[in-house]
Coordinates of C-alpha atoms and ligand atoms in Angstrom, one line a residue:
M91 CA 52.3 91.5 65.2
A92 CA 49.6 92.5 67.6
S93 CA 46.1 91.0 67.5
A94 CA 43.2 93.1 66.1
P95 CA 39.9 93.1 68.0
F96 CA 36.6 91.6 67.2
I97 CA 33.8 94.1 67.5
D98 CA 30.2 93.3 68.5
L99 CA 27.8 94.3 65.8
V100 CA 24.0 94.2 65.5
A101 CA 22.7 94.1 61.9
P102 CA 19.6 96.0 60.9
N103 CA 17.7 92.6 60.8
G104 CA 18.6 92.0 64.5
V105 CA 21.4 89.5 63.9
K106 CA 24.2 89.9 66.5
Y107 CA 27.7 88.7 66.0
A108 CA 31.4 89.4 66.7
Q109 CA 33.1 90.8 63.6
P110 CA 36.8 90.2 63.2
T111 CA 38.6 93.4 62.0
G112 CA 42.1 92.1 61.5
L113 CA 44.2 90.7 58.7
F114 CA 43.8 86.9 58.8
I115 CA 47.4 85.5 58.7
N116 CA 48.5 82.2 60.2
N117 CA 45.0 81.7 61.6
E118 CA 45.2 84.9 63.6
F119 CA 43.6 88.3 63.2
L120 CA 46.3 90.9 63.2
L121 CA 46.7 94.7 63.2
S122 CA 48.2 96.2 60.1
A123 CA 51.9 97.1 60.4
D124 CA 51.4 100.8 59.4
G125 CA 47.9 101.4 61.0
S126 CA 46.1 101.6 57.7
S127 CA 42.4 100.6 57.5
V128 CA 39.4 100.6 55.3
D129 CA 35.8 101.4 56.2
S130 CA 32.9 99.1 55.3
I131 CA 29.7 101.1 54.5
D132 CA 26.0 100.1 54.4
P133 CA 24.9 101.4 51.0
A134 CA 21.3 101.6 52.2
T135 CA 22.2 104.3 54.7
E136 CA 25.7 105.4 53.8
E137 CA 26.7 104.8 57.4
K138 CA 29.8 103.0 58.5
I139 CA 29.4 99.4 59.6
A140 CA 33.0 98.7 60.7
T141 CA 36.6 99.7 60.1
V142 CA 38.9 96.8 59.2
Q143 CA 42.7 96.7 59.0
A144 CA 44.3 97.2 55.6
A145 CA 47.5 95.4 54.6
S146 CA 50.6 97.4 54.1
V147 CA 53.7 96.1 52.1
A148 CA 55.0 94.5 55.3
D149 CA 51.7 92.7 55.9
V150 CA 51.5 91.4 52.4
D151 CA 55.0 90.0 52.8
N152 CA 54.0 88.5 56.1
A153 CA 51.0 86.8 54.6
V154 CA 52.9 85.5 51.5
K155 CA 55.7 84.1 53.7
A156 CA 53.1 82.4 55.9
A157 CA 51.5 80.8 52.9
R158 CA 54.9 79.7 51.5
K159 CA 55.9 78.2 54.9
A160 CA 52.6 76.3 55.1
L161 CA 53.0 75.0 51.5
K162 CA 56.2 73.2 52.6
G163 CA 55.0 72.4 56.1
P164 CA 54.2 68.7 56.8
S165 CA 50.8 69.4 58.3
W166 CA 49.6 70.5 54.8
K167 CA 52.1 69.0 52.4
L168 CA 51.9 65.5 53.9
L169 CA 48.2 65.6 54.5
S170 CA 46.5 63.0 52.3
A171 CA 44.3 64.3 49.5
S172 CA 41.3 62.6 51.2
D173 CA 42.0 64.5 54.4
R174 CA 42.3 67.8 52.5
G175 CA 38.8 67.0 51.1
A176 CA 37.6 66.2 54.7
L177 CA 38.7 69.7 55.8
L178 CA 36.8 71.3 52.9
Y179 CA 33.7 69.2 53.8
K180 CA 34.0 70.5 57.3
L181 CA 34.3 74.1 56.1
A182 CA 31.2 73.7 53.9
D183 CA 29.3 72.4 56.9
L184 CA 30.3 75.3 59.0
I185 CA 29.4 77.8 56.4
E186 CA 26.0 76.1 56.0
E187 CA 25.5 76.2 59.8
N188 CA 26.1 80.0 59.7
R189 CA 24.2 80.7 56.5
E190 CA 21.9 83.3 58.0
L191 CA 24.8 85.1 59.5
F192 CA 26.7 85.2 56.2
A193 CA 23.6 86.3 54.3
T194 CA 23.1 89.0 56.8
I195 CA 26.7 90.3 56.5
D196 CA 26.8 90.2 52.7
A197 CA 23.4 91.9 52.5
W198 CA 24.5 94.6 54.9
D199 CA 27.9 95.2 53.4
N200 CA 27.0 94.9 49.7
G201 CA 23.4 96.1 49.5
K202 CA 22.0 92.9 47.9
T203 CA 18.8 91.6 49.4
Y204 CA 19.0 89.3 52.3
L205 CA 16.8 86.8 50.6
E206 CA 19.0 86.8 47.5
A207 CA 22.1 86.3 49.6
L208 CA 20.5 83.5 51.6
E209 CA 18.8 81.7 48.7
N210 CA 21.4 82.2 46.0
D211 CA 24.9 83.2 47.3
L212 CA 24.9 80.9 50.3
V213 CA 23.6 77.9 48.5
E214 CA 26.3 78.5 45.9
A215 CA 29.1 79.0 48.5
V216 CA 28.3 75.8 50.3
G217 CA 27.8 73.9 47.1
V218 CA 31.1 75.0 45.5
I219 CA 33.2 74.1 48.6
R220 CA 31.4 70.6 48.8
Y221 CA 31.9 70.1 45.1
Y222 CA 35.7 70.7 45.4
A223 CA 35.9 68.7 48.6
G224 CA 34.8 65.7 46.5
W225 CA 37.5 66.4 43.9
A226 CA 40.4 66.6 46.4
D227 CA 41.3 62.9 46.1
K228 CA 40.3 62.5 42.4
V229 CA 43.0 64.6 40.8
F230 CA 45.2 62.1 39.1
G231 CA 48.0 61.9 36.6
Q232 CA 48.4 59.4 33.8
T233 CA 50.6 56.5 32.9
I234 CA 52.0 56.8 29.3
S235 CA 53.6 53.8 27.5
T236 CA 56.5 54.9 25.4
T237 CA 58.9 52.1 24.4
H238 CA 59.3 48.5 25.4
Q239 CA 61.8 49.5 28.1
K240 CA 60.5 52.8 29.1
F241 CA 57.3 54.5 30.2
A242 CA 56.4 57.9 31.7
Y243 CA 53.9 59.0 34.2
T244 CA 52.5 62.3 35.2
I245 CA 51.6 63.7 38.6
R246 CA 49.5 66.8 39.2
Q247 CA 51.0 69.0 41.8
P248 CA 49.8 72.3 43.3
V249 CA 51.0 75.5 41.6
G250 CA 52.2 76.8 45.0
V251 CA 51.3 80.1 46.8
V252 CA 48.2 81.6 45.1
A253 CA 47.2 85.2 45.3
Q254 CA 43.5 85.5 44.8
I255 CA 41.7 88.8 44.3
I256 CA 37.9 89.1 44.4
P257 CA 35.3 91.7 43.6
W258 CA 32.4 93.0 45.8
N259 CA 29.3 91.7 43.9
Y260 CA 29.2 88.2 45.5
P261 CA 31.7 88.5 48.3
L262 CA 31.5 85.1 50.0
S263 CA 30.6 83.1 47.0
M264 CA 33.4 84.6 44.9
A265 CA 35.8 83.7 47.7
T266 CA 34.5 80.1 47.7
W267 CA 34.9 79.8 43.9
K268 CA 38.6 80.5 44.4
L269 CA 39.3 78.8 47.7
G270 CA 37.6 75.5 46.8
P271 CA 39.7 74.3 43.8
A272 CA 42.9 75.9 45.1
L273 CA 42.7 74.1 48.5
A274 CA 41.4 70.8 46.9
C275 CA 44.6 70.8 44.8
G276 CA 46.9 71.4 47.8
N277 CA 47.9 75.1 47.2
T278 CA 48.1 77.7 49.9
V279 CA 46.3 81.0 49.5
V280 CA 46.5 84.7 50.2
L281 CA 43.1 86.1 49.2
K282 CA 42.5 89.9 49.0
T283 CA 38.9 90.9 49.8
A284 CA 37.3 93.8 47.8
E285 CA 37.7 97.0 49.8
Q286 CA 33.9 97.6 49.7
T287 CA 32.9 94.2 51.2
P288 CA 35.5 92.6 53.5
L289 CA 33.3 91.6 56.4
S290 CA 32.0 88.1 55.4
I291 CA 35.4 87.0 54.4
L292 CA 36.9 87.8 57.7
V293 CA 34.1 85.8 59.5
L294 CA 35.0 83.0 57.1
G295 CA 38.5 83.2 58.6
T296 CA 37.2 82.1 61.9
L297 CA 35.6 79.0 60.3
V298 CA 38.8 78.2 58.4
K299 CA 40.6 78.0 61.7
K300 CA 37.7 76.1 63.3
A301 CA 37.6 73.5 60.5
G302 CA 41.2 72.7 61.2
F303 CA 43.2 74.1 58.3
P304 CA 46.9 74.4 59.4
P305 CA 48.1 78.0 60.0
G306 CA 49.2 79.8 56.9
V307 CA 47.2 77.6 54.4
V308 CA 44.5 80.3 54.0
N309 CA 45.2 84.0 54.6
F310 CA 42.8 86.9 54.1
L311 CA 44.0 90.5 53.5
N312 CA 41.9 93.7 53.3
G313 CA 43.0 96.8 51.4
L314 CA 42.8 98.9 48.4
G315 CA 43.5 97.4 45.0
N316 CA 46.2 99.8 44.0
V317 CA 48.0 99.3 47.3
T318 CA 47.5 95.9 48.9
G319 CA 46.4 94.2 45.6
S320 CA 49.2 95.4 43.4
V321 CA 51.9 94.6 46.1
L322 CA 50.4 91.1 46.4
V323 CA 50.4 90.3 42.7
S324 CA 54.0 91.6 42.3
H325 CA 55.3 89.6 45.2
P326 CA 58.2 87.3 44.1
L327 CA 57.1 84.4 46.3
V328 CA 53.6 84.3 44.8
D329 CA 53.4 81.6 42.1
K330 CA 50.0 82.3 40.7
V331 CA 47.4 85.1 40.5
A332 CA 43.7 84.3 40.2
F333 CA 41.6 87.4 39.7
T334 CA 38.0 88.4 39.3
G335 CA 37.1 92.0 38.6
S336 CA 37.2 94.5 35.8
T337 CA 39.1 94.1 32.5
A338 CA 41.1 97.2 33.1
T339 CA 42.4 95.8 36.4
A340 CA 43.0 92.4 34.8
S341 CA 45.2 94.0 32.2
A342 CA 47.3 95.8 35.0
I343 CA 47.6 92.5 36.8
M344 CA 48.8 90.7 33.7
G345 CA 51.5 93.4 33.4
A346 CA 52.6 93.0 37.0
A347 CA 52.5 89.2 36.8
A348 CA 54.6 89.2 33.6
K349 CA 57.7 90.4 35.4
T350 CA 58.1 87.1 37.2
L351 CA 56.1 85.0 34.7
K352 CA 53.4 84.1 37.2
N353 CA 50.7 81.7 36.2
I354 CA 47.4 83.7 35.9
S355 CA 43.7 83.2 35.5
L356 CA 41.3 86.0 35.0
E357 CA 37.5 86.4 35.2
T358 CA 36.6 89.9 34.0
G359 CA 33.8 92.0 32.7
G360 CA 31.1 91.5 30.0
K361 CA 28.4 93.1 27.9
S362 CA 26.5 89.9 27.4
P363 CA 23.9 89.7 24.6
L364 CA 20.5 88.1 24.9
I365 CA 18.8 87.3 21.6
V366 CA 15.0 86.9 21.3
F367 CA 14.0 85.3 18.0
E368 CA 10.6 85.7 16.5
D369 CA 9.6 82.1 17.5
A370 CA 10.6 82.5 21.1
E371 CA 8.3 81.7 24.0
M372 CA 7.6 85.3 24.8
E373 CA 6.7 85.0 28.5
Q374 CA 9.9 83.0 29.1
A375 CA 12.0 85.5 27.2
V376 CA 10.7 88.4 29.2
K377 CA 11.0 86.7 32.5
W378 CA 14.7 85.6 32.0
S379 CA 15.8 88.7 30.3
H380 CA 14.5 90.8 33.2
L381 CA 16.2 88.5 35.7
G382 CA 19.4 88.5 33.6
I383 CA 20.0 92.2 34.0
M384 CA 17.9 93.4 37.0
S385 CA 18.7 90.8 39.6
N386 CA 21.5 91.5 42.2
Q387 CA 21.1 95.2 41.4
G388 CA 22.5 94.5 37.9
Q389 CA 25.8 93.9 39.5
I390 CA 26.5 90.6 37.7
C391 CA 29.5 90.0 35.4
T392 CA 27.4 87.8 33.2
A393 CA 24.4 90.2 33.2
T394 CA 22.6 90.0 29.8
S395 CA 22.8 93.7 29.4
R396 CA 22.3 93.9 25.6
I397 CA 19.0 92.6 24.5
L398 CA 18.5 91.9 20.7
V399 CA 14.9 91.3 19.6
H400 CA 13.6 90.2 16.2
E401 CA 11.8 93.2 14.6
R402 CA 8.6 91.2 14.2
V403 CA 8.2 90.7 18.0
Y404 CA 10.1 93.8 19.1
D405 CA 7.1 95.9 20.1
E406 CA 5.5 93.0 22.0
F407 CA 8.7 92.2 23.8
L408 CA 9.4 95.8 24.8
A409 CA 5.9 96.4 26.1
K410 CA 6.1 93.2 28.2
F411 CA 9.7 93.9 29.4
L412 CA 8.7 97.4 30.6
E413 CA 5.6 96.1 32.3
T414 CA 7.7 93.5 34.1
T415 CA 10.3 96.0 35.1
K416 CA 7.6 98.4 36.5
S417 CA 5.8 95.7 38.4
T418 CA 8.7 93.6 39.6
S419 CA 11.7 95.7 40.3
K420 CA 10.7 97.1 43.7
V421 CA 13.7 99.2 44.9
G422 CA 14.2 99.3 48.7
N423 CA 16.6 98.3 51.4
Q424 CA 18.2 94.9 51.7
W425 CA 15.8 93.7 54.4
G426 CA 12.4 94.2 52.9
K427 CA 10.8 90.8 52.0
D428 CA 9.4 92.3 48.8
T429 CA 12.5 94.3 47.8
Y430 CA 13.8 93.1 44.4
Q431 CA 16.6 95.7 44.0
G432 CA 18.7 97.0 46.8
P433 CA 21.1 100.0 46.8
Q434 CA 24.2 100.1 44.5
V435 CA 27.2 98.9 46.4
S436 CA 29.1 102.2 46.6
K437 CA 28.9 105.9 45.8
A438 CA 31.3 105.3 42.8
Q439 CA 29.0 102.5 41.4
Y440 CA 25.9 104.7 42.0
Q441 CA 27.5 107.6 40.2
R442 CA 28.7 105.3 37.4
V443 CA 25.1 104.2 36.6
L444 CA 23.9 107.8 36.6
D445 CA 26.8 108.9 34.4
Y446 CA 25.9 106.2 31.9
V447 CA 22.3 107.5 31.9
N448 CA 23.6 110.9 30.8
I449 CA 26.0 109.3 28.3
G450 CA 23.0 107.4 26.7
K451 CA 20.9 110.5 26.5
G452 CA 23.8 112.5 25.0
E453 CA 24.3 109.8 22.4
G454 CA 20.7 110.1 21.3
A455 CA 19.3 106.8 22.7
T456 CA 15.8 106.8 24.1
L457 CA 15.4 106.5 27.8
A458 CA 12.4 104.2 27.9
F459 CA 12.3 103.7 31.7
G460 CA 14.1 104.8 34.9
G461 CA 17.5 106.5 34.8
E462 CA 17.0 108.3 38.0
P463 CA 18.4 108.4 41.5
L464 CA 15.8 107.4 44.0
N465 CA 15.1 108.8 47.5
I466 CA 14.1 105.9 49.5
N467 CA 15.1 107.3 52.9
S468 CA 13.6 110.5 54.4
N469 CA 17.1 111.9 55.0
G470 CA 18.1 111.5 51.4
K471 CA 20.8 109.0 52.1
G472 CA 21.1 105.6 50.3
L473 CA 22.7 104.7 47.0
Y474 CA 19.5 103.8 45.1
V475 CA 18.9 104.1 41.4
S476 CA 15.9 103.1 39.4
P477 CA 16.1 100.2 36.9
T478 CA 17.0 101.8 33.6
V479 CA 16.0 100.8 30.0
F480 CA 17.3 102.4 26.8
T481 CA 16.0 101.8 23.3
N482 CA 17.0 103.1 19.9
V483 CA 20.5 102.1 20.6
S484 CA 23.2 101.6 18.0
P485 CA 26.4 99.6 18.1
S486 CA 28.5 102.8 17.9
M487 CA 27.2 104.0 21.2
R488 CA 29.1 103.7 24.4
I489 CA 26.0 102.4 26.3
W490 CA 25.9 99.5 23.7
Q491 CA 29.6 98.7 24.1
E492 CA 30.7 99.5 27.7
E493 CA 29.9 97.5 30.8
V494 CA 27.8 99.6 33.3
F495 CA 27.5 96.9 36.0
G496 CA 24.2 98.2 37.2
P497 CA 20.4 97.7 36.5
F498 CA 20.9 99.2 33.1
V499 CA 19.9 97.5 29.8
V500 CA 19.9 98.5 26.2
I501 CA 17.4 96.9 23.8
S502 CA 17.7 96.8 20.0
K503 CA 16.2 95.1 16.9
F504 CA 17.5 92.8 14.3
A505 CA 16.2 91.5 11.0
D506 CA 17.6 88.0 10.6
E507 CA 19.8 85.4 12.3
D508 CA 23.0 86.5 10.6
Q509 CA 22.5 90.1 11.8
A510 CA 21.7 88.9 15.3
V511 CA 24.9 86.9 15.6
A512 CA 26.9 89.8 14.1
L513 CA 25.5 92.3 16.6
A514 CA 25.9 89.9 19.5
N515 CA 29.6 89.4 18.6
D516 CA 30.2 93.1 18.0
T517 CA 32.0 93.6 21.3
T518 CA 35.4 93.3 22.9
Y519 CA 33.8 91.1 25.6
G520 CA 32.8 87.4 25.5
L521 CA 31.5 86.2 28.8
G522 CA 27.9 85.1 28.7
A523 CA 25.1 85.1 26.1
A524 CA 21.5 83.9 25.8
V525 CA 19.4 82.7 23.0
F526 CA 15.6 82.4 23.0
T527 CA 14.0 80.3 20.3
T528 CA 11.8 77.2 20.0
N529 CA 13.7 76.1 17.0
L530 CA 16.1 73.4 18.3
E531 CA 18.5 73.6 15.3
R532 CA 18.8 77.3 15.5
A533 CA 19.3 77.3 19.2
H534 CA 22.4 75.1 18.9
R535 CA 23.7 76.7 15.7
V536 CA 23.6 80.2 17.3
A537 CA 25.0 78.9 20.6
A538 CA 28.0 77.7 18.7
E539 CA 28.4 80.9 16.7
I540 CA 28.3 83.3 19.6
E541 CA 31.7 84.4 20.9
A542 CA 31.2 83.7 24.6
G543 CA 32.4 81.4 27.3
M544 CA 28.9 80.4 28.3
V545 CA 25.5 80.4 26.4
W546 CA 22.1 79.9 27.9
V547 CA 19.4 78.5 25.8
N548 CA 15.9 79.8 26.8
S549 CA 17.4 80.9 30.2
S550 CA 19.8 83.4 31.7
Q551 CA 22.3 83.3 34.6
D552 CA 22.3 79.6 35.3
C553 CA 25.4 78.8 37.2
D554 CA 26.4 75.4 38.7
P555 CA 29.5 74.2 40.6
R556 CA 29.8 71.4 38.1
V557 CA 29.7 73.5 35.0
P558 CA 32.8 75.5 33.8
F559 CA 32.5 79.3 34.0
G560 CA 34.6 81.9 32.3
G561 CA 35.0 84.1 29.3
V562 CA 36.7 84.6 25.9
K563 CA 38.1 87.7 24.3
Q564 CA 38.5 90.4 26.9
S565 CA 36.3 88.6 29.4
G566 CA 39.0 86.4 30.8
I567 CA 41.6 83.7 30.6
G568 CA 40.9 80.3 32.1
R569 CA 37.9 78.7 33.7
E570 CA 36.5 78.4 37.2
L571 CA 34.1 75.8 38.4
G572 CA 33.6 72.2 37.2
E573 CA 36.5 69.9 36.5
A574 CA 38.0 72.6 34.3
G575 CA 38.4 74.8 37.4
L576 CA 41.1 72.3 38.7
E577 CA 43.3 73.1 35.7
A578 CA 44.0 76.6 37.1
Y579 CA 45.4 75.1 40.4
T580 CA 47.6 72.2 39.3
Q581 CA 50.6 71.8 37.2
I582 CA 51.6 68.6 35.5
K583 CA 55.0 67.0 36.1
A584 CA 56.2 64.3 33.7
I585 CA 58.4 61.5 35.1
H586 CA 60.3 59.3 32.6
V587 CA 61.2 55.8 33.8
N588 CA 63.7 53.5 32.3
M589 CA 62.8 49.9 33.5
G590 CA 65.9 48.2 32.3
N591 CA 69.5 48.9 31.8
R592 CA 69.9 47.5 28.3
L593 CA 68.9 50.6 26.4
Ligands
NAD751 P1 38.0 96.0 40.1 O1 38.8 95.5 39.0 O2 38.0 97.5 40.4 O3 38.3 95.3 41.5 C1 38.3 93.9 41.7 C2 39.3 93.6 42.7 O4 40.6 93.9 42.2 C3 39.2 94.3 44.1 O5 39.5 93.5 45.1 C4 40.2 95.4 43.9 O6 40.7 95.9 45.2 C5 41.3 94.7 43.2 N1 42.2 95.6 42.5 C6 42.0 96.8 41.9 N2 43.1 97.3 41.3 C7 44.1 96.4 41.5 C8 45.5 96.3 41.2 N3 46.1 97.3 40.5 N4 46.2 95.2 41.5 C9 45.6 94.2 42.2 N5 44.3 94.2 42.6 C10 43.5 95.3 42.2 O7 36.5 95.5 39.8 P2 35.2 95.8 40.7 O8 34.7 97.2 40.3 O9 35.5 95.6 42.1 O10 34.2 94.7 40.2 C11 33.4 94.9 39.1 C12 34.0 94.2 37.9 O11 34.3 92.8 38.1 C13 33.1 94.2 36.7 O12 33.8 94.6 35.5 C14 32.6 92.8 36.6 O13 32.2 92.4 35.3 C15 33.8 92.0 37.1 N6 33.4 90.7 37.6 C16 33.7 89.6 36.8 C17 33.3 88.3 37.3 C18 33.6 87.1 36.5 O14 33.6 86.1 37.0 N7 33.9 87.3 35.2 C19 32.6 88.2 38.5 C20 32.3 89.4 39.2 C21 32.7 90.6 38.8

């Protein structure tokens, strides 16, 4: 397979670099076998940044076979667990050395602000790889006494070749959440980038090679979900699929993986509730609830997009929330130091937010703020929408039930704790949730009652490599991050030993 070129790019913030455009297989950047490609677009201008190769059926097969060969190859299979950890530490150091470059690329490709990418995504990406580097030589089995003559022990082995599929909202950090534990546990990986945001992952490929990972251990494919993605998850030599994205796609992936009974883990969507009780610290509740839905353009799977406020403090909360939204949510391009909200990632996402504005109006909810496309550029280009707040919302409405995945919040009232919990749980999703109260007992009681994988008490969106992350109900299966994240990437083998010949 022929090599694909690197192209010299200059980002709008002046950063110059060489962008790989190929499929990263066996530590090389390759042209696609059938000439297909995807374009990466700057959502602030709607201009093309670069064209990258897209993987055909033959390329997926090539990458999976490379990963399978590497899995059995001595340079990976016989590498000690501590040396695997050392490779991950090296990779973390290299990402950190290039953090301005990565923040530039993800801001350019995705539309998130450069500062958010630098101060949030890059810190997380480096932290997650370092965290799992430390785990590499601490994944042990057990010794289990059985009878006088016999015992058993367990070993934890890699699952095998792992297909990883990531979304576009945190391109680099989503990749690191998946690569860190998979590599720490000795698997090999074929990761598919989101078609909207492939660029930073390809640059990561250059660092994977530089860090010294053997060829085939890490492979990156670009391409559309229903082409490259579905071929990858159906490939018979893939042992596991780890996916982050929408619930609808997760369901399709479960179906495809079922045919060969692949191990799966899924992180999907949410419509996460945030409850403000009458005894809440109001300034804190307003600050965190605004951040919980309006940061990262609202494109956060755990966004606290349904706010429930006790009726006694509802008017005060709403007035302060709207004031904060007006004064804080400056919309502009990714590079402005005072920009809070960049453009939506794609035309489809931009249109989706505006469609939900019309749905909300049609359902009879009150548009309390925003709900408009914004013309930031003089030429009318740019995928900007205003932060949007709906009130007078009821649980039967689509805007209450469905994930918008944009800067779009619905706010409603409740009368007592039981009603708050019932409303919070009235959803098919169960990813995050937040509770604001100064009553310690209530905080922990409600946290236990809410059907969600994660609950924040007097906060929103905290995320830490050491703490498990994932959802219940239709928000996912399995956990990422923390020690729990290792479960997804190891399988336990039991070995029974007879110490004598008498029984
Ligand atoms: P998406 O499901 O459309 O796409 C996600 C990824 O899946 C992309 O790489 C896409 O190419 C791929 N894909 C699409 N169809 C596929 C198929 N048939 N087979 C294999 N792969 C396929 O989601 P999106 O719009 O890119 O991302 C937004 C969604 O992701 C939201 O619902 C959000 O809540 C969710 N998300 C969840 C988490 C989490 O950790 N729970 C994190 C980020 C995003």
